[in-house]
Coordinates of C-alpha atoms and ligand atoms in Angstrom, one line a residue:
X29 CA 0.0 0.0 0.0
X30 CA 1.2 3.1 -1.3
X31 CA 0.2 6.6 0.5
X32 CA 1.7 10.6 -0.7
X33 CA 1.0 12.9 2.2
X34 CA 1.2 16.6 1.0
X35 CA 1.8 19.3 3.3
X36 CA 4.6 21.6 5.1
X37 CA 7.5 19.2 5.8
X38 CA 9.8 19.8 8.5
X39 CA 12.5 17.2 10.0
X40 CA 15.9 18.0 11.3
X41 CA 19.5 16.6 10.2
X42 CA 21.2 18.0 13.7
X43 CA 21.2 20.1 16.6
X44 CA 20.5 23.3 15.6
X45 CA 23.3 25.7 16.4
X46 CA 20.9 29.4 16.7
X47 CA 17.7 30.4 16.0
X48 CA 19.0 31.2 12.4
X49 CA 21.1 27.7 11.8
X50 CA 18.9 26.7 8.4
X51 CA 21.2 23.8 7.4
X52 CA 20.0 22.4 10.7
X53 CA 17.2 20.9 8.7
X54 CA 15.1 20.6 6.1
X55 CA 11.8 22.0 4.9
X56 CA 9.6 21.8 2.2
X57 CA 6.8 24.5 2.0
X58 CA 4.7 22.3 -0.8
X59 CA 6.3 19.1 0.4
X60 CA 5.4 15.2 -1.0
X61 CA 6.1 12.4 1.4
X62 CA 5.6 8.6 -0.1
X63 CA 4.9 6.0 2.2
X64 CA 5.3 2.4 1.4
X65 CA 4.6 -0.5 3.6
X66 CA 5.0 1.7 6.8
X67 CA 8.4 3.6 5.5
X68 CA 9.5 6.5 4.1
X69 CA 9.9 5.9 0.8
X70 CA 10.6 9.1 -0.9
X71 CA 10.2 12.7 0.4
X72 CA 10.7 16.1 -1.3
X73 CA 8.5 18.8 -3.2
X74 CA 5.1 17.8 -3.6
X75 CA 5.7 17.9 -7.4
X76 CA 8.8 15.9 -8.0
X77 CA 7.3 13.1 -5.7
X78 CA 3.9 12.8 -7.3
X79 CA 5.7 12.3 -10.3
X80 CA 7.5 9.2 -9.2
X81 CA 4.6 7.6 -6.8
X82 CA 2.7 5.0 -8.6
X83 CA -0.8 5.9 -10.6
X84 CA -3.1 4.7 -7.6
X85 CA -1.3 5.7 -4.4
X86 CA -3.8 6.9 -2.1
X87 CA -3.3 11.0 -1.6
X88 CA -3.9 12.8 1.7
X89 CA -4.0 16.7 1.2
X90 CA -2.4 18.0 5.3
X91 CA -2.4 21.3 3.4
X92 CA -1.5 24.0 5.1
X93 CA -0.5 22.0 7.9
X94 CA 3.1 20.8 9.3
X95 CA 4.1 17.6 9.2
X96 CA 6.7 16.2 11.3
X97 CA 8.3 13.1 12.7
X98 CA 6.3 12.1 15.9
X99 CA 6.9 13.1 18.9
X100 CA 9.1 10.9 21.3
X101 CA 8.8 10.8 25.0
X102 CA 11.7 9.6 27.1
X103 CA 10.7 8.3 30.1
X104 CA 6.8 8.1 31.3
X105 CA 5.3 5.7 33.9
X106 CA 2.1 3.9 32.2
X107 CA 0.9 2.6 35.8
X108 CA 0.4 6.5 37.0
X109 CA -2.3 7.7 34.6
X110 CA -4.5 8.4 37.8
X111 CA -1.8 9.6 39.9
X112 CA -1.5 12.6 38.1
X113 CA -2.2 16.3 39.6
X114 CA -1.8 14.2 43.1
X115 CA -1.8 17.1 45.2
X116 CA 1.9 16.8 47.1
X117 CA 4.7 18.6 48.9
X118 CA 7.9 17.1 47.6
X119 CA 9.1 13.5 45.9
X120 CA 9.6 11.4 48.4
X121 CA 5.6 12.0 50.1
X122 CA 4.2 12.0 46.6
X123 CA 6.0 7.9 46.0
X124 CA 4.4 6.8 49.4
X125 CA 1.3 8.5 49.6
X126 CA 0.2 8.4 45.8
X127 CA 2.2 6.5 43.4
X128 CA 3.0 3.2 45.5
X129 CA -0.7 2.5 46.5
X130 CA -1.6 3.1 43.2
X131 CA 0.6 0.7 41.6
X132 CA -0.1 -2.4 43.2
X133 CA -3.4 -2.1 41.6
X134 CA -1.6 -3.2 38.7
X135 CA -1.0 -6.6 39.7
X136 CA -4.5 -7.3 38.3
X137 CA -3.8 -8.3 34.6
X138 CA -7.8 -6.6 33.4
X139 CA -6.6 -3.3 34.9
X140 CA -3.0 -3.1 33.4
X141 CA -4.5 -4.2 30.1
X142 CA -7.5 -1.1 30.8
X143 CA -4.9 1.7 31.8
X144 CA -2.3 0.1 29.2
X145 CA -5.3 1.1 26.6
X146 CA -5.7 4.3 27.3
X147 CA -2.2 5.2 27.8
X148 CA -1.9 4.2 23.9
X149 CA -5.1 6.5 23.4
X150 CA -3.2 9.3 25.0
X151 CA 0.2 9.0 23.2
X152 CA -1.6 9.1 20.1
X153 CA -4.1 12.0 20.6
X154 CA -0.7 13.8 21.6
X155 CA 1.2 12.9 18.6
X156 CA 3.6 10.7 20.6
X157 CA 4.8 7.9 18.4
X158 CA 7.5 6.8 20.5
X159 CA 7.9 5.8 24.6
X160 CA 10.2 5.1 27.0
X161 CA 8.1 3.6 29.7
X162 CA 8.0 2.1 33.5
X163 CA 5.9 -0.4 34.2
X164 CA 5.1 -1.5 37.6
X165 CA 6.9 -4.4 39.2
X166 CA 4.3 -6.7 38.5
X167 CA 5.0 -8.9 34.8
X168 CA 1.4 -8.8 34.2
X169 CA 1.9 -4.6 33.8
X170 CA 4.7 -5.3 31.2
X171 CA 2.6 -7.9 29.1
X172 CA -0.1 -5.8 28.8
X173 CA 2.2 -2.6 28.0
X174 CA 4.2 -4.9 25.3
X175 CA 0.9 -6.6 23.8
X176 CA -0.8 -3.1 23.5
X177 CA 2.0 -1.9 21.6
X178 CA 2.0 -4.7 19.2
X179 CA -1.8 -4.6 17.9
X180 CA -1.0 -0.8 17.5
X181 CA 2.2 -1.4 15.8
X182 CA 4.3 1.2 17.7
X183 CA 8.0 1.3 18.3
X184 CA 7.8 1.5 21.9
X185 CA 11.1 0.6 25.1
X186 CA 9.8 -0.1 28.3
X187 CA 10.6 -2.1 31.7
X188 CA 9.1 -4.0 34.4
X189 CA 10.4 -2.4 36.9
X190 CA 13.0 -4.0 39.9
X191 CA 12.2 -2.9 43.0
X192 CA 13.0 -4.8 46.5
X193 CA 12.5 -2.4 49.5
X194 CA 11.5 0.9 50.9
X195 CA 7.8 0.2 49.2
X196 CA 4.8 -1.4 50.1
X197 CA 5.0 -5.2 50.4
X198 CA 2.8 -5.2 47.0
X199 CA 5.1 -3.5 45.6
X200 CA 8.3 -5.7 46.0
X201 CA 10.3 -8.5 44.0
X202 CA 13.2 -10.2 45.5
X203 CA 17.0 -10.2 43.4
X204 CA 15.9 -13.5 42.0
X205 CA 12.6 -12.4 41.1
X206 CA 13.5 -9.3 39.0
X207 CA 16.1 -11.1 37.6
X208 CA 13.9 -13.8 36.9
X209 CA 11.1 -12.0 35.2
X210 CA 13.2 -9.3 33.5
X211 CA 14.4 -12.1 31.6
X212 CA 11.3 -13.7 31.1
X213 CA 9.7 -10.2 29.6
X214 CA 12.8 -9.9 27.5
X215 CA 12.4 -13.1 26.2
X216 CA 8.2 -12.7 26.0
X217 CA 8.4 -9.5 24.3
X218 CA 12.2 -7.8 23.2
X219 CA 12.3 -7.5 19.4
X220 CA 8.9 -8.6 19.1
X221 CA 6.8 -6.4 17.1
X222 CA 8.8 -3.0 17.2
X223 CA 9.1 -3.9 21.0
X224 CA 12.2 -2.5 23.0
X225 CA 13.1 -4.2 26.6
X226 CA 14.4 -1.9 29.1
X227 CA 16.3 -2.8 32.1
X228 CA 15.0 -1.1 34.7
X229 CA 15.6 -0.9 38.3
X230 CA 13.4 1.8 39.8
X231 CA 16.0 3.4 42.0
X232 CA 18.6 3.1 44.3
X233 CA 16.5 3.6 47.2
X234 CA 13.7 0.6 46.3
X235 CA 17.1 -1.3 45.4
X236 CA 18.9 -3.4 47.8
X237 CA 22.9 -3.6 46.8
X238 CA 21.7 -8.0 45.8
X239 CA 19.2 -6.2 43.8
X240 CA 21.6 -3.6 41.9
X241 CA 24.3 -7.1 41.6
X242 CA 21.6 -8.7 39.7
X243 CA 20.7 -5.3 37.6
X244 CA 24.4 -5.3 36.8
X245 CA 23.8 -9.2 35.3
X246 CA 21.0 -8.3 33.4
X247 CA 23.2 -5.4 31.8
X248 CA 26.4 -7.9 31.2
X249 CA 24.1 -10.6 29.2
X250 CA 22.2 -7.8 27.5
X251 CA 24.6 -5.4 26.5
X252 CA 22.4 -3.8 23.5
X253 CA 19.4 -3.3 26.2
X254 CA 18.5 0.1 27.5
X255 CA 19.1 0.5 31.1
X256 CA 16.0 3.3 33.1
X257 CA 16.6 4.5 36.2
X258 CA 16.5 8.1 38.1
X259 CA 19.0 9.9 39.6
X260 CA 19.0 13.2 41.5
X261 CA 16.0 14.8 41.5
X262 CA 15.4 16.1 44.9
X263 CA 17.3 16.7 47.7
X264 CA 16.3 14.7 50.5
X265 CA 16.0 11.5 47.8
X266 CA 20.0 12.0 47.6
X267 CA 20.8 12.6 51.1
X268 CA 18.7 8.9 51.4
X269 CA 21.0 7.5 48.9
X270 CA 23.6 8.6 50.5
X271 CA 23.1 7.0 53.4
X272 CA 21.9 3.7 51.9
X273 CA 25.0 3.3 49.4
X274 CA 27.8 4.9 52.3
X275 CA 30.7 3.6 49.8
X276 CA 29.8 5.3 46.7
X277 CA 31.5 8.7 45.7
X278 CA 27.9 10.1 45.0
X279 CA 25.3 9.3 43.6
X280 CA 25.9 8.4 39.8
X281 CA 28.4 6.1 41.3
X282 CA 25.7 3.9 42.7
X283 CA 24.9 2.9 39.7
X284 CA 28.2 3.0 38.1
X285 CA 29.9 0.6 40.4
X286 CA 27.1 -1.8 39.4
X287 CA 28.2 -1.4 35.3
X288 CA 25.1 1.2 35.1
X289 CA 25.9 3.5 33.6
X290 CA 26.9 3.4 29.7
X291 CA 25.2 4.5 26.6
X292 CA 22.1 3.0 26.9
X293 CA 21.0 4.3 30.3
X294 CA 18.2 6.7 30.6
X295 CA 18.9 8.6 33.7
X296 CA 15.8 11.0 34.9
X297 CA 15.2 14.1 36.1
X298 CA 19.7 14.4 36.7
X299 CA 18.9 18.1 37.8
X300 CA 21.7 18.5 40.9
X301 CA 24.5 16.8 39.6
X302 CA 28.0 17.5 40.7
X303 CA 30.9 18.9 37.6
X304 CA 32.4 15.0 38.8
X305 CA 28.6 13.4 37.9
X306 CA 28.3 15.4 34.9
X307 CA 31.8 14.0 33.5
X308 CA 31.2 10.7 34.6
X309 CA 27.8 10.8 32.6
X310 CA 29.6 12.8 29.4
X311 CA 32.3 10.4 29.5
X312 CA 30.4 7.2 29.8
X313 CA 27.8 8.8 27.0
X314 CA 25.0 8.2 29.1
X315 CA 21.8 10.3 29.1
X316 CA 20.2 13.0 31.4
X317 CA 16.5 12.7 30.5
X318 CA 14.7 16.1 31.5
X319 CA 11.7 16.1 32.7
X320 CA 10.2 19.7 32.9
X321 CA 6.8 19.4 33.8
X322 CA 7.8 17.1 36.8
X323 CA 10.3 19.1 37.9
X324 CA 8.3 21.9 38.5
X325 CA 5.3 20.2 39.8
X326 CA 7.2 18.3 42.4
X327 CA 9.6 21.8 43.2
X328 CA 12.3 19.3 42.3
X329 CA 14.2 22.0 40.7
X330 CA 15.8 23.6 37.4
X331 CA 17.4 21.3 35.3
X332 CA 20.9 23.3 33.8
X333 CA 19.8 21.8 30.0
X334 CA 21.7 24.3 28.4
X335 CA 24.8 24.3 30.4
X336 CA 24.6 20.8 30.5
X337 CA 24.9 20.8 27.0
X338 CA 27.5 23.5 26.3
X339 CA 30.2 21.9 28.6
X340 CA 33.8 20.8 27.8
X341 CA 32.3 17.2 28.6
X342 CA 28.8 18.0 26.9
X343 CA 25.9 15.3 28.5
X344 CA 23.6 14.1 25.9
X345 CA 20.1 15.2 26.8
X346 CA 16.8 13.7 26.4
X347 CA 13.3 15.4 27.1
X348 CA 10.0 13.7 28.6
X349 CA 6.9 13.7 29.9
X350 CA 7.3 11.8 33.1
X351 CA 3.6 11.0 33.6
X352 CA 2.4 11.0 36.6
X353 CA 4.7 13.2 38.2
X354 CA 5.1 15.3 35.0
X355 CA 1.7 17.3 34.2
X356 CA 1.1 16.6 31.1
X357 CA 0.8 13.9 27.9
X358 CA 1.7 16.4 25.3
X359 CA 5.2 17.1 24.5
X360 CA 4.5 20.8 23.1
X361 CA 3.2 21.7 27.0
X362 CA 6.7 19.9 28.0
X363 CA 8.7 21.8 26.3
X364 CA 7.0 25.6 27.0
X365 CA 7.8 24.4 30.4
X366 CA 11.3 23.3 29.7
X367 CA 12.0 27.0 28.1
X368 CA 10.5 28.6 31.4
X369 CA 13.0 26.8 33.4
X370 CA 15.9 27.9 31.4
X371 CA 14.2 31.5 31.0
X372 CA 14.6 31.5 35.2
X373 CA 18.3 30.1 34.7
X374 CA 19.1 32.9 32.4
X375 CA 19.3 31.3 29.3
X376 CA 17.7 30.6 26.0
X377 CA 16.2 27.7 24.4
X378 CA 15.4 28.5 21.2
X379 CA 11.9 27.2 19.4
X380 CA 14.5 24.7 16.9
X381 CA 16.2 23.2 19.7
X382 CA 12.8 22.6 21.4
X383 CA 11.5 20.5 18.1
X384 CA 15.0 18.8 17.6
X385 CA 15.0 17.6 21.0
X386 CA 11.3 16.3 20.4
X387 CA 12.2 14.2 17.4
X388 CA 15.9 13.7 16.2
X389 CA 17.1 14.9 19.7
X390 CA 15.3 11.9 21.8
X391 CA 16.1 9.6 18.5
X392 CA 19.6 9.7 19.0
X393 CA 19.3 10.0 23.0
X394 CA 18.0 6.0 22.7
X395 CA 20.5 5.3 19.6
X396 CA 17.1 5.2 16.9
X397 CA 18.0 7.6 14.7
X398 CA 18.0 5.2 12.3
X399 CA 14.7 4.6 12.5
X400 CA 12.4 7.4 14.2
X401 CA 12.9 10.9 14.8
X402 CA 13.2 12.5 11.2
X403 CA 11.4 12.0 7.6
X404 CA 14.5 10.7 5.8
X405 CA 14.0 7.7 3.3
X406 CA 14.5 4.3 5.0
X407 CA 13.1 5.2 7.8
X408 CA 9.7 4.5 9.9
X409 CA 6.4 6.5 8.9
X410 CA 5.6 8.0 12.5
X411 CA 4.5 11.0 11.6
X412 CA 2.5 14.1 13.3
X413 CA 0.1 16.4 11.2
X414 CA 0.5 19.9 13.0
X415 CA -2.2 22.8 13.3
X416 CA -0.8 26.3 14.5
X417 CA -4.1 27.7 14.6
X418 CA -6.1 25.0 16.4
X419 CA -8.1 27.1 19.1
X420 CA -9.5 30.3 18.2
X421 CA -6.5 31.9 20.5
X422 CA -4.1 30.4 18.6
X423 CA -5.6 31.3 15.1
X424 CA -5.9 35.0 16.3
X425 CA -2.3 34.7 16.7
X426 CA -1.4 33.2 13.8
X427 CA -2.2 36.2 12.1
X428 CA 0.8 38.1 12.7
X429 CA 3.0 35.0 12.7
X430 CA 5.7 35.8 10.1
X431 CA 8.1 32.9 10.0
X432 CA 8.6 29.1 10.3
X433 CA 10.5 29.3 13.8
X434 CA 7.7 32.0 15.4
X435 CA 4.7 29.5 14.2
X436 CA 6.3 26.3 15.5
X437 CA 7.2 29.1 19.3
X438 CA 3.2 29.8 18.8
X439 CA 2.4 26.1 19.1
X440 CA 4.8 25.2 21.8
X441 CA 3.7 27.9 23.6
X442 CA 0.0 27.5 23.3
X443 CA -0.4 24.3 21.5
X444 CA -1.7 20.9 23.0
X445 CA -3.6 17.7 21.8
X446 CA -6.1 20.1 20.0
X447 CA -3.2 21.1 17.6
X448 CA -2.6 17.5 16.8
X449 CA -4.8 17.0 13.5
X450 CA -3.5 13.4 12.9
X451 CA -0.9 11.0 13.9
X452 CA 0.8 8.3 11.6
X453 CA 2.2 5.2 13.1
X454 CA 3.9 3.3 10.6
X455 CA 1.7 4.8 7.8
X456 CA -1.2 4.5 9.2
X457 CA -3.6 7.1 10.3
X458 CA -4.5 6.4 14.2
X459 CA -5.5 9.7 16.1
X460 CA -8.7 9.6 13.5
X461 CA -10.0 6.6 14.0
X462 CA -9.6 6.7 18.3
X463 CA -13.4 7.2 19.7
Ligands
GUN1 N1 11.9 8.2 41.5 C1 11.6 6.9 41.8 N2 10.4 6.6 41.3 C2 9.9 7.7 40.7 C3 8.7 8.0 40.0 O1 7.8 7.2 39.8 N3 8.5 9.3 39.6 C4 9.5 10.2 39.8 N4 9.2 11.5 39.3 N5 10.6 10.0 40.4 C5 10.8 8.7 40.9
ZN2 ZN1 10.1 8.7 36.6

């Protein structure tokens, strides 16, 4: 099956140096994109690829919308769709009082396959193609994650999560049982599909040390696996970290004395790193995922994005959602609240880093750039359809918009789900056809 999309193309081939860095990627104001079998099979101007798609393709007029690569979120926890806007003073209260209770609910397989459902629903409606996902500790939460992904075809990494104190007794494995299971939903579900496993011990405080030693096996026999965890988000969780792991340097070396931390780990939140933790994560090539929305909600703090970025050792940077201590599904909302933080750190973040770090940005974070992220040839048809003037707000607006960067500021700013028109997974039209 053959499908041309025609509309305003945008996908980027780097980080964009400045708000004027144009060779940072590519647009197409009348633009063709050819989909075949779920892939990008040619892109350009809307002329030259209509004249090389085949007699009967199937032709969808986005006109004068933007398309884009979908969105990709980096790290979101499935089982807290109803612990967001938990009302809550700090981290640590918001785990016990909130988000523990709720997820032992999820060792019920009907209500992991339910919430697993309208996670899906969510992503989509928000333009999110790709996640990086907790589970709960229960296996019945990752098989219902991993089997929702497959009948909707999305490329999706997520984890059953290892956890072995300092949580409700619902709520705990042992060493042997996270070991165990990991390897059973790695063996269930990695590869299958466009399923990613992820390694994922919750934290170092819900971690014994026999726990991290059996984390650090996991990582040794799956090498090519993505490793989740967070690390330092808030103040007191550190000081408790401290305490618990006396020998480590700090706390990045908790997980680095257990082979942690590489290229494949996901580290979230990472907002009060020491200059030692932020070389130790440059030099290992590991990831800071930021999670903005979160941040604030939980007065965790300002993630340094920029001067993270800028340093000597530069740390590769991810962005996310972080559902439910993050806010909100919709990655346009994350990243107006990723600009405010660095607006209060004195700096900028300009509108094309914000939409590179969306696409290409979190692409590369999880080493998929080959894949997702951008509209080159060869690569996976998630796509977003993008209206600037989806509210009458934003329309009124959009009348004195005057160039590519301000319109895509506009719908950061003010955009949501109601600026999604339609998302693509693999080619195929989903937001349409949810009820
Ligand atoms: N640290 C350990 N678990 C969690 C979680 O579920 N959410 C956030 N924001 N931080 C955590
Ligand atoms: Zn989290």
């Amino acid at each position: 099956m053959t499908t041309l999309l025609r509309g305003r193309l945008l996908s980027f081939k780097r980080a964009p140096q400045s708000l004027d860095d144009t060779d940072s990627y590519t647009y197409e104001n009348d633009g063709g994109l050819l989909i075949e079998n779920g892939i990008i099979a040619a892109i350009g101007s809307y002329a030259a690829i209509k004249g090389q798609a085949p007699d009967d393709v199937t032709e969808v007029d986005h006109r004068p919308h933007l398309i884009l690569p979908g969105f990709i979120d980096m790290h979101v926890h499935y089982p807290q769709m109803q612990v967001i806007a938990s009302y809550s003073a700090n981290l640590l209260e918001w785990l016990n009082t909130y988000t523990f209770p709720e997820e032992c609910r999820f060792v019920e397989s009907a209500h992991a396959e339910r919430i697993a459902t309208h996670f899906y629903d969510e992503l989509i409606r928000h333009g999110t193609t790709t996640a990086v996902a907790y589970c709960s500790v229960h296996k019945t939460s990752a098989d219902a994650f991993f089997s929702e992904a497959m009948r909707r075809n999305m490329r999706m990494v997520g984890g059953k999560v290892m956890m072995d104190r300092n949580a409700p007794q619902g709520l705990l494995d042992t060493p042997e049982m996270g070991y165990d299971e990991t390897r059973q939903v790695i063996s269930d579900w990695h590869g299958k599909g466009r399923n990613h496993v992820a390694i994922t011990p919750r934290f170092a405080i819900t971690s014994t040390p026999a726990q991290m030693e059996a984390t650090a096996a996991l990582a040794r026999e799956f090498p090519d696996l993505h490793i989740q965890t967070h690390l330092s988000e808030n103040h007191d969780e550190i000081k408790f970290t401290g305490e618990l792991y006396p020998d480590a340097i700090d706390y990045t070396d908790t997980y680095a004395r257990y082979g942690l931390l590489g290229p494949k780990s996901l580290f979230g939140h990472a907002i009060h790193l020491s200059e030692r933790e932020a070389d130790a994560m440059s030099e290992a090539g590991a990831v800071a995922v930021h999670c903005p929305t979160s941040n604030l909600f939980l007065g965790s703090g300002l993630f340094p994005l920029k001067a993270l970025a800028r340093r000597e050792k530069p740390v590769r940077i991810g962005v996310a959602t972080d559902i439910g201590g993050g806010s909100s599904y919709s990655m346009l909302r994350t990243m107006d609240e990723a600009y405010k933080i660095q607006q209060l750190l004195g700096e900028r973040l300009n509108p094309l880093e914000s939409y590179y770090y969306m696409t290409l940005g979190n692409a590369e974070a999880l080493s998929l750039a080959d894949k997702i992220g951008t509209l080159d040839t060869g690569t996976e048809a998630d796509l977003i359809v993008l209206n600037a003037a989806a509210t009458p707000a934003m329309a009124l607006k959009m009348e004195v918009v005057k160039s590519l960067t301000e319109e895509l500021f506009l719908l950061q700013t003010m955009g949501d789900d109601r600026a999604i028109v339609e998302t693509y997974v693999a080619g195929k039209p989903m937001k349409s056809i949810l009820q």
